[in-house]
Amino acid sequence: MAIILSGSSLSIEDLVRIARRGEKVGLDPDALERIRVCRTMLENKIRAHEIMYGVNTGIGEFSEVVLTDTQVQQFQRYLIYNHAAGIGDPAPLEHVRGAMAGRINVHAHGSSGCRPEITLTLLDMLNKGVTPVVCQKGSVGACGDLALWRKWRCC
């Protein structure tokens, strides 16, 4: 039976079962709805040109710079490019699987503003044993991102 991630019920024991034993994972339907509602709210705020740090403004010292609609579309892609680098040995599979499960669980709170497809893709990857190669050094990690090499491995 799959471990259902709801954003509030993930135990250390469940995380170990997912990370080390390849236990299947599911997403609570209410969590998926929370993710969708939050994403819709975010998209509405973007359309309304409501200023939101790191969404339609720069980050850090550029936080006072409001981005144009075209820049907003490119900004998230550039953030990925800027953070998708790392050095050092690959992290152990169980560490990466645990991080992926943790990320899904955070998304399940419904406060991240991510597209549901991101959460569902991470879920499918875990369940199919597809684990990104993540370098042990290099990711900012401030919001749970994974610095990925351009290859994947299956366990």
Coordinates of C-alpha atoms in Angstrom, one line a residue, residues 27-118:
L27 CA -0.8 12.2 -3.0
D28 CA -3.9 13.0 -0.9
P29 CA -6.6 14.3 -3.2
D30 CA -7.2 17.2 -0.9
A31 CA -3.5 18.1 -1.2
L32 CA -3.8 18.1 -5.0
E33 CA -6.7 20.4 -4.8
R34 CA -4.8 22.8 -2.4
I35 CA -1.9 22.8 -4.9
R36 CA -4.4 23.7 -7.8
V37 CA -6.1 26.4 -5.8
C38 CA -2.8 28.1 -4.8
R39 CA -1.5 27.9 -8.4
T40 CA -4.7 29.5 -9.7
M41 CA -4.4 32.3 -7.0
L42 CA -0.8 32.9 -8.1
E43 CA -1.7 33.1 -11.8
N44 CA -4.5 35.5 -11.0
K45 CA -2.1 37.8 -9.1
I46 CA 0.4 37.7 -11.9
R47 CA -2.3 38.7 -14.4
A48 CA -3.3 41.5 -12.1
H49 CA 0.3 42.7 -11.9
E50 CA 0.3 42.4 -8.1
I51 CA 3.9 42.7 -7.0
M52 CA 5.3 39.5 -5.4
Y53 CA 8.9 39.0 -4.4
G54 CA 10.7 36.5 -6.7
V55 CA 7.7 36.1 -8.9
N56 CA 7.5 39.4 -10.7
T57 CA 10.4 41.1 -9.0
G58 CA 14.1 40.4 -9.0
I59 CA 15.5 38.7 -5.9
G60 CA 18.1 39.8 -3.4
E61 CA 19.4 43.3 -4.1
F62 CA 17.2 43.4 -7.2
S63 CA 14.0 42.9 -5.2
E64 CA 12.9 46.4 -5.9
V65 CA 13.1 45.8 -9.7
V66 CA 9.6 45.0 -11.1
L67 CA 9.7 42.7 -14.1
T68 CA 7.8 43.1 -17.3
D69 CA 5.4 40.4 -18.5
T70 CA 8.0 39.1 -20.9
Q71 CA 10.7 39.0 -18.1
V72 CA 8.3 37.2 -15.8
Q73 CA 7.9 34.5 -18.3
Q74 CA 11.7 34.1 -18.6
F75 CA 12.5 34.6 -15.0
Q76 CA 11.6 31.2 -13.6
R77 CA 13.5 29.5 -16.4
Y78 CA 16.6 31.6 -15.6
L79 CA 16.3 30.7 -11.9
I80 CA 16.5 27.0 -12.9
Y81 CA 19.5 27.6 -15.1
N82 CA 21.2 29.5 -12.4
H83 CA 20.7 26.8 -9.8
A84 CA 20.9 23.7 -11.9
A85 CA 24.6 23.2 -11.3
G86 CA 26.6 21.3 -8.8
I87 CA 29.9 19.8 -8.1
G88 CA 31.3 16.8 -6.2
D89 CA 30.2 13.2 -6.0
P90 CA 26.6 12.3 -6.5
A91 CA 24.5 12.2 -3.4
P92 CA 23.3 8.7 -2.3
L93 CA 20.1 7.6 -3.9
E94 CA 18.3 7.4 -0.6
H95 CA 19.2 11.0 0.2
V96 CA 17.8 12.2 -3.2
R97 CA 14.7 10.0 -2.8
G98 CA 14.1 11.4 0.7
A99 CA 14.5 15.0 -0.6
M100 CA 12.0 14.3 -3.4
A101 CA 9.5 12.9 -1.0
G102 CA 10.0 15.9 1.3
R103 CA 9.5 18.3 -1.6
I104 CA 6.2 16.5 -2.5
N105 CA 5.1 16.7 1.1
V106 CA 5.8 20.5 1.2
H107 CA 3.9 21.0 -2.1
A108 CA 1.0 19.1 -0.5
H109 CA 0.5 22.0 2.0
G110 CA -0.7 24.0 -1.0
S111 CA 1.3 27.1 -0.4
S112 CA 4.1 26.9 -2.9
G113 CA 2.4 28.1 -6.0
C114 CA 3.9 25.4 -8.2
R115 CA 2.1 23.8 -11.0
P116 CA 0.4 20.5 -10.1
E117 CA 2.4 18.8 -12.9
I118 CA 5.6 19.4 -11.0

